XYZ file of C-alpha atoms in Angstrom:
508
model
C 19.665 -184.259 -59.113
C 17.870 -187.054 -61.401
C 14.430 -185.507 -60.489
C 14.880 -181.780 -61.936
C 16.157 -183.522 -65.045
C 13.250 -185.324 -65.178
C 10.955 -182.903 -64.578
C 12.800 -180.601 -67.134
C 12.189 -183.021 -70.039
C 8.564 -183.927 -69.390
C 7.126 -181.549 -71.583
C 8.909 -178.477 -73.319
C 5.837 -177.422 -74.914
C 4.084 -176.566 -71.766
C 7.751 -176.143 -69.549
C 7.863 -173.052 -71.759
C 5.273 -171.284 -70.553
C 7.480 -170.940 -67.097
C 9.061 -167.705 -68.960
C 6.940 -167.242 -71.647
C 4.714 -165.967 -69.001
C 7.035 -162.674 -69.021
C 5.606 -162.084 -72.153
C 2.276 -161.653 -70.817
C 3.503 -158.472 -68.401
C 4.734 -156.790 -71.401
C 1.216 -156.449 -72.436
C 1.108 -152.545 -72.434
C -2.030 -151.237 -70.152
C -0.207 -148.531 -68.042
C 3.471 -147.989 -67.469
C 5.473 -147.440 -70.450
C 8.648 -149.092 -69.648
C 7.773 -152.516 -68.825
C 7.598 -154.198 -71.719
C 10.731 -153.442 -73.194
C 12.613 -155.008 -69.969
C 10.432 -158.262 -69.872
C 10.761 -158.589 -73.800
C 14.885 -158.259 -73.760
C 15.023 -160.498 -71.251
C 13.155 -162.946 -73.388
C 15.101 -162.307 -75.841
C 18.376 -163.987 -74.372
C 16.852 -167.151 -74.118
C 16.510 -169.971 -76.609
C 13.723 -170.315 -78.412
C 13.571 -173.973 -78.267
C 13.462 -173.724 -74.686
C 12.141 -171.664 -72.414
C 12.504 -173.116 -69.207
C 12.418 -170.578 -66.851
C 15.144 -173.036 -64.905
C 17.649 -172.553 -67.684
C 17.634 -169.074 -67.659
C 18.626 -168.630 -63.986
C 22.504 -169.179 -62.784
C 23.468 -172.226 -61.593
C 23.950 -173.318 -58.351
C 22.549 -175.431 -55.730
C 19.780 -173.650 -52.755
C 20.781 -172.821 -49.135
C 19.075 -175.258 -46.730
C 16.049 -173.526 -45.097
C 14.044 -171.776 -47.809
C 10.242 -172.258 -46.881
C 7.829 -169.855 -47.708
C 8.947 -166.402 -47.140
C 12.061 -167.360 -45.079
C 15.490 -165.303 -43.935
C 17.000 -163.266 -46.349
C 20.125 -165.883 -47.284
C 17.215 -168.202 -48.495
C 17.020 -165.578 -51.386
C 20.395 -165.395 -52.474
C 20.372 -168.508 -55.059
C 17.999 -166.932 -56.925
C 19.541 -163.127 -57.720
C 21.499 -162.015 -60.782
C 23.678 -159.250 -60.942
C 21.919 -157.842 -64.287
C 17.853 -158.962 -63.003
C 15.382 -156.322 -62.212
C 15.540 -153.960 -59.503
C 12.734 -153.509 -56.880
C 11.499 -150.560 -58.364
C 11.288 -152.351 -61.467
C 10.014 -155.689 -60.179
C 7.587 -153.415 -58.848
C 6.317 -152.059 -62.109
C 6.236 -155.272 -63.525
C 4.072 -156.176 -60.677
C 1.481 -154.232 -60.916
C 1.171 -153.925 -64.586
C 0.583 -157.619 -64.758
C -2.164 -157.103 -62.373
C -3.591 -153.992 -64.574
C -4.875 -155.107 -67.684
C -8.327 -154.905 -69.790
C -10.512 -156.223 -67.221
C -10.019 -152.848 -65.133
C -12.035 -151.239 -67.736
C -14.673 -153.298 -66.799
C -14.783 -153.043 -63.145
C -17.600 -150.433 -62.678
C -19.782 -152.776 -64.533
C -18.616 -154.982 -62.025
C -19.232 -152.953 -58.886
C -22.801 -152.340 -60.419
C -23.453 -155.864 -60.606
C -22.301 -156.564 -56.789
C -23.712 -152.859 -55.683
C -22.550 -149.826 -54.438
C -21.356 -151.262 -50.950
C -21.147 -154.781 -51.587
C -19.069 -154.274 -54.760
C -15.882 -152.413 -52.845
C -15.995 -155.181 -50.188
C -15.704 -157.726 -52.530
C -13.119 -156.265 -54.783
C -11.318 -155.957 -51.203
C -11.841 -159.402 -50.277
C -10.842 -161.245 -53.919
C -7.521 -158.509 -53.841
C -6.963 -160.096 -49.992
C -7.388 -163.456 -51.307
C -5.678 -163.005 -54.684
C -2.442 -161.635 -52.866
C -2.586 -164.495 -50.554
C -2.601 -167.325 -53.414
C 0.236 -166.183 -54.488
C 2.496 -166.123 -51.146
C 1.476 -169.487 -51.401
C 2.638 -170.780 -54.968
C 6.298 -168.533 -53.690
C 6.099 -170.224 -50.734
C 5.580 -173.742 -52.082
C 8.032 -172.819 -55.238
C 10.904 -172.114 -52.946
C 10.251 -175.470 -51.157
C 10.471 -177.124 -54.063
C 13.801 -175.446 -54.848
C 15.661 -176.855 -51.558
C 13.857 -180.231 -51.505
C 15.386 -180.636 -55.458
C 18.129 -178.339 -55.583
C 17.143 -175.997 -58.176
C 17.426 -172.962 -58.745
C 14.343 -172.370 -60.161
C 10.408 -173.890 -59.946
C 7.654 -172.615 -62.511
C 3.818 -172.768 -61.990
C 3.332 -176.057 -63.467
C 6.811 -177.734 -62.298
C 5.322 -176.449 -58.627
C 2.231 -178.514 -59.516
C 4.147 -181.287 -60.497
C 5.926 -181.459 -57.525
C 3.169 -180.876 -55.179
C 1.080 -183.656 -56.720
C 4.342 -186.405 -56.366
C 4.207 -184.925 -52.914
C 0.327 -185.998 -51.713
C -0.085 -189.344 -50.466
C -2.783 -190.321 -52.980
C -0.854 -192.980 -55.057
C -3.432 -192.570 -58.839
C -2.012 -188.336 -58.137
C 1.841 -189.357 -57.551
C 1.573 -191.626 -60.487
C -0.430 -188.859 -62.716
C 1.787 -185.756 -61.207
C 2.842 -184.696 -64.771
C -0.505 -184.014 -65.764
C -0.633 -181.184 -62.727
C 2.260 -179.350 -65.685
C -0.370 -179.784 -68.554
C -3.331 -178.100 -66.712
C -1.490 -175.032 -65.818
C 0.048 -174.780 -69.324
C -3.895 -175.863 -70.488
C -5.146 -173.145 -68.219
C -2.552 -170.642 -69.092
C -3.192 -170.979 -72.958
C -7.003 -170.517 -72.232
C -6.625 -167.567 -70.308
C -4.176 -165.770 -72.900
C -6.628 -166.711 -75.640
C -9.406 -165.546 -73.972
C -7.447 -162.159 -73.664
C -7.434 -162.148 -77.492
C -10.990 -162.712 -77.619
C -11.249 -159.684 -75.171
C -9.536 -157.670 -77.168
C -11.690 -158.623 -80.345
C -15.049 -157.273 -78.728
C -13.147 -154.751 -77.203
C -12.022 -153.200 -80.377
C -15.196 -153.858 -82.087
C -17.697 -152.337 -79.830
C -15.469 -149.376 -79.452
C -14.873 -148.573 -82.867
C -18.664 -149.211 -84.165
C -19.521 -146.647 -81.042
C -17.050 -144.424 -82.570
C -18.304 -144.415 -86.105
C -21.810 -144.186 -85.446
C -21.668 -141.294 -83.306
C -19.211 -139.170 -85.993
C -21.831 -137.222 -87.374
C -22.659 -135.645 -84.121
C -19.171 -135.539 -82.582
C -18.691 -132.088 -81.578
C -16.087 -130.036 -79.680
C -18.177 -129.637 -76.575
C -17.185 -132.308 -74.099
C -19.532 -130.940 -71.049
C -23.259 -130.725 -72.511
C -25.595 -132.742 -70.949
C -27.239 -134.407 -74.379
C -28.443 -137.528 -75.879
C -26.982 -138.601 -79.196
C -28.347 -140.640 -81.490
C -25.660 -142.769 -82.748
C -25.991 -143.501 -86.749
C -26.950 -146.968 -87.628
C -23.924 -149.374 -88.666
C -23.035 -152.425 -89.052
C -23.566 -155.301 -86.791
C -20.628 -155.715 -84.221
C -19.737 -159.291 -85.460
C -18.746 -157.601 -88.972
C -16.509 -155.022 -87.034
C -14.681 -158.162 -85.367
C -14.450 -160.001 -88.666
C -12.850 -156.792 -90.305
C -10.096 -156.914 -87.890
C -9.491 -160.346 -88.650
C -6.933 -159.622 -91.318
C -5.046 -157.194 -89.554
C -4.220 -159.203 -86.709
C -3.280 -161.877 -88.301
C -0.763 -160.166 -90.151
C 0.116 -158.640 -87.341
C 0.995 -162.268 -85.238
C 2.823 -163.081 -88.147
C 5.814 -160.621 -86.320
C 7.503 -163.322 -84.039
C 10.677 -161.681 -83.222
C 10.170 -159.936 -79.513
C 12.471 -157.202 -80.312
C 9.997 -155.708 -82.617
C 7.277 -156.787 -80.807
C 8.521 -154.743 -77.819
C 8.417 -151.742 -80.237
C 4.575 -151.799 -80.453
C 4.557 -152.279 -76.584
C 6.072 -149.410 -76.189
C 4.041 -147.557 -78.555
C 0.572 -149.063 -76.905
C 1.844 -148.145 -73.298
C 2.183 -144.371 -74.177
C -1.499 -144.460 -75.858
C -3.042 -146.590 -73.185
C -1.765 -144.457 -70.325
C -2.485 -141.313 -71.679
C -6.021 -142.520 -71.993
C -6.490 -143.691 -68.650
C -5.669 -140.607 -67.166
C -7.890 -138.561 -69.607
C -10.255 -141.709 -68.136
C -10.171 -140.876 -64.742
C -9.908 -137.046 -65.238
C -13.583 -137.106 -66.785
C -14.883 -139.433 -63.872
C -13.710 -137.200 -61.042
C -14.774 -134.293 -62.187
C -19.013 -134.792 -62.173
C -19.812 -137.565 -59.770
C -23.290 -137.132 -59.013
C -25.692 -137.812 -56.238
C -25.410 -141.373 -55.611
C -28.462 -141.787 -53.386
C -30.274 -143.510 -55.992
C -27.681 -146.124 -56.363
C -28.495 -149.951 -55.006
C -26.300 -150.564 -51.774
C -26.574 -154.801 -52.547
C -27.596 -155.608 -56.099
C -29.754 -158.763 -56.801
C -28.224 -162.367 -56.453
C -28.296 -163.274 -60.121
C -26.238 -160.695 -61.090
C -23.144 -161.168 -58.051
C -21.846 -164.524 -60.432
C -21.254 -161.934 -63.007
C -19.707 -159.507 -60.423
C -17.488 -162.586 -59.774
C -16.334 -163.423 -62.861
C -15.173 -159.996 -63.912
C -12.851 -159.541 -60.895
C -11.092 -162.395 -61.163
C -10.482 -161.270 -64.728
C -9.061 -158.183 -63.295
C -6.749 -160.187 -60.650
C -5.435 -162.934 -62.565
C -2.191 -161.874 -62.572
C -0.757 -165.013 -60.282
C 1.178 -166.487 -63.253
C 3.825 -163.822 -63.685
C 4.867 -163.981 -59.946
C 7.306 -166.392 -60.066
C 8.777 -165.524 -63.230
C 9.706 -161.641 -62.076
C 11.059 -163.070 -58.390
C 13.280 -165.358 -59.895
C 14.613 -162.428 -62.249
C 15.087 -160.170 -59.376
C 18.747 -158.811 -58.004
C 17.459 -159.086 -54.843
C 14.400 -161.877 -54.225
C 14.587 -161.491 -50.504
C 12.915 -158.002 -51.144
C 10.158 -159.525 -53.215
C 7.662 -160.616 -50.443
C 7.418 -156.984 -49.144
C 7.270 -155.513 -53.051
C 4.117 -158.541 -53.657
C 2.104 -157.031 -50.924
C 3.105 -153.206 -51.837
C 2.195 -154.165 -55.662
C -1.057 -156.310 -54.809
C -2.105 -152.941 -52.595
C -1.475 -150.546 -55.291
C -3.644 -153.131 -57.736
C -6.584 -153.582 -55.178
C -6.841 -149.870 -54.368
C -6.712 -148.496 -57.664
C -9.438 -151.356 -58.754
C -11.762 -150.164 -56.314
C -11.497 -146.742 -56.345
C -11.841 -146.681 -60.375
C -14.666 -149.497 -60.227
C -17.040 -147.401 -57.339
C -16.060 -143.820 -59.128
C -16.984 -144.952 -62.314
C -20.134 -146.643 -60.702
C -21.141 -143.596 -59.304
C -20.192 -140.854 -62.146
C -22.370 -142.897 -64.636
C -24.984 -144.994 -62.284
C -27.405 -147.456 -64.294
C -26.329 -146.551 -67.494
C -22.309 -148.090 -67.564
C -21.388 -150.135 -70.040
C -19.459 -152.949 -70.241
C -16.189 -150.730 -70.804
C -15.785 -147.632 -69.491
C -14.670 -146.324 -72.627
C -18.296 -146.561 -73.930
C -19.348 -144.205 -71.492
C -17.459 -141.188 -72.782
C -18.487 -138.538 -74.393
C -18.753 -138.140 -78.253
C -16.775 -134.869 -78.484
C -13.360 -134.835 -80.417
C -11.209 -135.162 -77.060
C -12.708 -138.504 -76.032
C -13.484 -139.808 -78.991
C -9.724 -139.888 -79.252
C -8.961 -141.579 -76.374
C -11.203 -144.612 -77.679
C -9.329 -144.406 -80.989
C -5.767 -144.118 -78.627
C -6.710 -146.921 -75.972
C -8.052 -149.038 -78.760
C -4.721 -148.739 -80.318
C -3.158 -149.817 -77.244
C -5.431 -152.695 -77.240
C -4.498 -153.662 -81.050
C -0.714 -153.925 -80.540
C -1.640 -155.844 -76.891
C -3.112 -158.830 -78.994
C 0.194 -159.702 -80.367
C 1.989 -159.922 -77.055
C -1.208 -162.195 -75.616
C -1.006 -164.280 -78.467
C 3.044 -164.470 -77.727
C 2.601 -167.088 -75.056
C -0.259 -169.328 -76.405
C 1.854 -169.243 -79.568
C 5.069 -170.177 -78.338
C 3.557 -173.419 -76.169
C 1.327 -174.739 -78.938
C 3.601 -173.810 -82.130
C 6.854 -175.050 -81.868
C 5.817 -178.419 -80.688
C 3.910 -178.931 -84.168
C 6.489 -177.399 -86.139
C 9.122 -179.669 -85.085
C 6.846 -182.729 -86.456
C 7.024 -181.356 -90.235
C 10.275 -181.166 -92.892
C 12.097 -177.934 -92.274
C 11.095 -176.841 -95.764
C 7.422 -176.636 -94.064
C 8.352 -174.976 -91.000
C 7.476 -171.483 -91.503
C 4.763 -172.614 -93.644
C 3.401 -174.538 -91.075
C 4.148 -171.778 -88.201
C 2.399 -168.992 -90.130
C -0.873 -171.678 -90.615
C -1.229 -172.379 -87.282
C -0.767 -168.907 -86.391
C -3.469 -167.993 -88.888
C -6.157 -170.997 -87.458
C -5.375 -169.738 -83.686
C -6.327 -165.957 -84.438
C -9.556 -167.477 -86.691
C -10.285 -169.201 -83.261
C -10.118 -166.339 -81.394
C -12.130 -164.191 -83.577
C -14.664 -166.763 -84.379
C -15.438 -167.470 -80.189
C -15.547 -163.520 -80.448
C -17.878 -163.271 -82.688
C -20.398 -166.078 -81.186
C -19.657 -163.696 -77.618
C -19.572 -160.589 -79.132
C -21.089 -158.620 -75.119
C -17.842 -157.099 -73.522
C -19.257 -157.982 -70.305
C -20.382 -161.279 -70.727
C -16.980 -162.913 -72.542
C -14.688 -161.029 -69.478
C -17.259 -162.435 -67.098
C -16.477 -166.091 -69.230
C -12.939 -165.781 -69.128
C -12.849 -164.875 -66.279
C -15.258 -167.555 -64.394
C -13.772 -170.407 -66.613
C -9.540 -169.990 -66.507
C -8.576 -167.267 -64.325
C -10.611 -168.711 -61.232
C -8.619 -172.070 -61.468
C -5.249 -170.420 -61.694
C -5.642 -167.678 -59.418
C -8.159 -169.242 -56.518
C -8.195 -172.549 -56.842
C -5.108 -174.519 -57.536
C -3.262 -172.467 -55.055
C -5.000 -173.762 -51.811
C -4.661 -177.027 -52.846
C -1.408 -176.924 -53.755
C -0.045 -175.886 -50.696
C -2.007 -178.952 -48.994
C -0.467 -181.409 -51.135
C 2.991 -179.698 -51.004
C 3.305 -180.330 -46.937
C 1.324 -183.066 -46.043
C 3.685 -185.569 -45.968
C 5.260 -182.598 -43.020
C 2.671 -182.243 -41.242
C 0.295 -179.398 -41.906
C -2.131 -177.870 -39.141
C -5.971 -178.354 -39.794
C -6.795 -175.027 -39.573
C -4.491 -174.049 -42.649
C -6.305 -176.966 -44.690
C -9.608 -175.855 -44.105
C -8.826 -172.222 -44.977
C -7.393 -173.643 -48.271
C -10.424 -175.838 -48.881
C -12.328 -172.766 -48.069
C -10.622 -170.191 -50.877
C -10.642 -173.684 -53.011
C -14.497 -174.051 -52.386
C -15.515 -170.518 -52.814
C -13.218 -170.513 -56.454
C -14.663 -173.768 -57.713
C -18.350 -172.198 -56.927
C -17.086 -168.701 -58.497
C -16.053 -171.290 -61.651
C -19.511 -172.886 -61.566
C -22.245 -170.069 -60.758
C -20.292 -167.245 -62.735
C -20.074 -169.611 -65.905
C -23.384 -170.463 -65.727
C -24.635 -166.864 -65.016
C -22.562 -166.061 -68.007
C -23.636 -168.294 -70.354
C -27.223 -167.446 -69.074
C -27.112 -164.268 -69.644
C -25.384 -164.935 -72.839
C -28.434 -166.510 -74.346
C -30.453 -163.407 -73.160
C -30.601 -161.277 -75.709
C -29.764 -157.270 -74.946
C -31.896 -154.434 -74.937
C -31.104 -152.348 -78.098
C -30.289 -149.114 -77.730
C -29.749 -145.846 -80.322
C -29.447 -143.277 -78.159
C -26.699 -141.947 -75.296
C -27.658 -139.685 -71.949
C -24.292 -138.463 -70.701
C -24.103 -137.155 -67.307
């Protein structure tokens, strides 16, 4: 029992991220009742520590628990007030559905029309996979320490004191601080996501208002007013969302979940109402784009998939967790069909000319130029939540360094610099595309493709593990790793490449 303890007081800065991650499913992109469940249950814990551990009964593990094993493996884990299936479920698959699936006919374009679909299937195959595998390693971990519970980067840990390389026993706690590293990287590339987001959408918005009419079917080209440059629109926000960070209570937080869910869902089905109602001829349409632009292709999806870190969290608070194998699989299927049916629609309804978010695609009549002005809404309240788990890592550790009479002083400062961060890296990457395709190639590849694999290698070599199983993880670990490489480079290519301009609109 020495070990957990251990492990447990290593490092509460990054430890917290374990639960924390909850935080990041309450982001509100489709179903309207998640975030108030994951927020509450937030709520109850301490806000000096939020070891996922700690918040789960005690009591020691069955013998037997190894990856997906018999049901009475599961038992430890269940509470008689955690989520049900159904809403496990939910949880799921909205933190699997988040900005990036916006961007996913961009995506398909960059791959092509046939090529795109199979990929999307083969990163959701490969996605759902990585994640049995953390559950399956977590659960190891959890009989071979008696605990009830095993986060991301305790897994890590664990699996590192596990490999028989003596410099990675000796190092093992540094396998917490690169998921928690990771983790914050990914959630502040969100914000910055959500900067350019907001920006390009409402600049698209203004500049079209003096031709916005009531007619949402013409075929026309509008010539969109000249504004200001993008980078202004993202420094106007600025202010806003910092005062808006400055609300660190998750009860009222959860308020403006709620209130972004409704917006964002009515929009995406106004979204995908307009797309299946004047697909084209797609004839025209590439099968297999060109190589150079398959990096980018790359680096978007995995945006769209990263959703690996909030898979342990929602098991552990699950009535049942003997159930959540089947409702991982059912979830991951939902995610990957609904990505590649709205990533080849969109492709098709709008051919060449999509944009790096869907939304930019619409129509300038009153009706859709309302759902930009609802989803980016949706958006605006979604920063706060992203910026909940980044915050609650980095801040407290900082704050406990300073007299109490500077605490909230301090708090609201660093607050303040990490928002100036995000908006700053927003405005030196202010292309949709390109800082999803970043983000994307840079964080979510390591967390979702390529610490998995080799994870599970470390975890059970000292048990024996059969070859073929290491070289499919080297494999997935490979392809990640060159995913992380091309697809930043390609990014940061095209980044220096500057766009075509364009003042006009064709909608078909």
């Amino acid at each position: 029992m020495g070990e957990p303890k251990k492990a447990q007081a290593g490092s509460t800065e990054v430890t917290r991220a374990g639960s924390v991650e909850l935080a990041a499913v309450a982001v509100p992109d489709v179903i309207v009742s998640t975030a108030a469940m994951s927020t509450r249950r937030l709520r109850s814990e301490d806000y000096k520590d939020y070891s996922s551990t700690e918040a789960t009964p005690d009591g020691s593990p069955p013998e037997g628990i190894n990856g997906f094993a018999s049901p009475e493996s599961y038992q430890r884990f269940g509470e008689s007030n955690g989520t049900t299936w159904f809403q496990t479920l939910v949880h799921l698959v909205k933190g699997n559905i988040g900005t990036g699936l916006l961007g996913l006919p961009l995506a398909v374009k960059n791959a092509g029309i046939v090529l795109g679909p199979l990929s999307l299937l083969v990163m959701g195959i490969a996605a759902v996979h990585c994640m049995g595998i953390l559950v399956k390693c977590a659960h190891h971990f959890c009989n071979k320490y008696q605990r009830p519970f095993v986060d991301y980067g305790d897994a890590v840990m664990y699996g590192l004191e596990a490999s028989p390389s003596a410099w990675l026993r000796t190092h093992a706690i540094w396998g917490r601080y690169v998921v928690g590293f990771f983790l914050i990287l990914t959630q502040l590339g969100f914000c910055c996501v959500y900067f350019v987001f907001l920006a390009d959408n409402l600049k698209q918005v203004i500049s079209a208002a003096n031709g916005t009419t009531n007619d949402c079917h013409s075929n026309k080209t509008t010539v969109l007013t000249p504004t200001m440059d993008s980078r202004l629109f993202i420094l106007s926000l600025l202010p806003f969302l910092v005062l808006l960070v400055y609300i660190r209570n998750l009860k009222f937080l959860s308020i403006f979940s709620m209130l972004a869910n409704l917006a964002m869902l009515s929009s995406l089905i106004m979204i995908n109402w307009y797309i299946i109602t004047g697909i084209p001829d797609p004839s025209n349409l590439p099968l297999v784009a060109g190589w150079k632009t398959y990096p980018l292709f790359f680096g978007t999806a995995i945006f769209a998939f990263e959703g690996i870190g909030v898979v342990l969290p929602l098991e552990n608070k699950m009535k049942n967790p003997r159930h959540f194998p089947v409702i991982l699989y059912v979830g991951m299927a939902i995610v990957t069909i609904l990505y590649i049916s709205l990533g080849t629609l969109g492709y098709l309804r709008f051919g060449a000319s999509i944009q790096a978010s869907i939304t930019l695609n619409l129509p300038d009549c009153w009706l859709y130029q309302s759902v930009k002005l609802l989803y980016s809404i949706g958006i605006f309240f979604t920063y706060a939540l992203q910026f909940y788990v980044p915050a609650e890592i980095i801040v407290p550790g900082a704050v406990s360094q300073v007299p109490e009479r500077w605490a909230l002083w301090v708090n609201l400062l660093l607050r303040t610099c990490l928002v100036c961060v995000t908006c700053l890296l927003a405005i030196l990457i202010p292309r949709l595309d390109i800082v999803i395709s970043l983000v994307g190639s840079v964080s979510s590849s390591a967390l979702a493709l390529i610490i998995p694999p080799l994870l599970e290698i470390t975890t059970y070599y000292s048990d024996g593990i059969h070859p073929v199983t290491v070289a499919k993880n080297f494999l997935i670990s490979i392809l990640g790793l060159a995913g992380f490489v091309v697809g930043t480079y390609e990014s940061l290519w095209a980044l220096a490449t500057p766009p075509i301009a364009n003042t006009t609109r064709a909608f078909v």
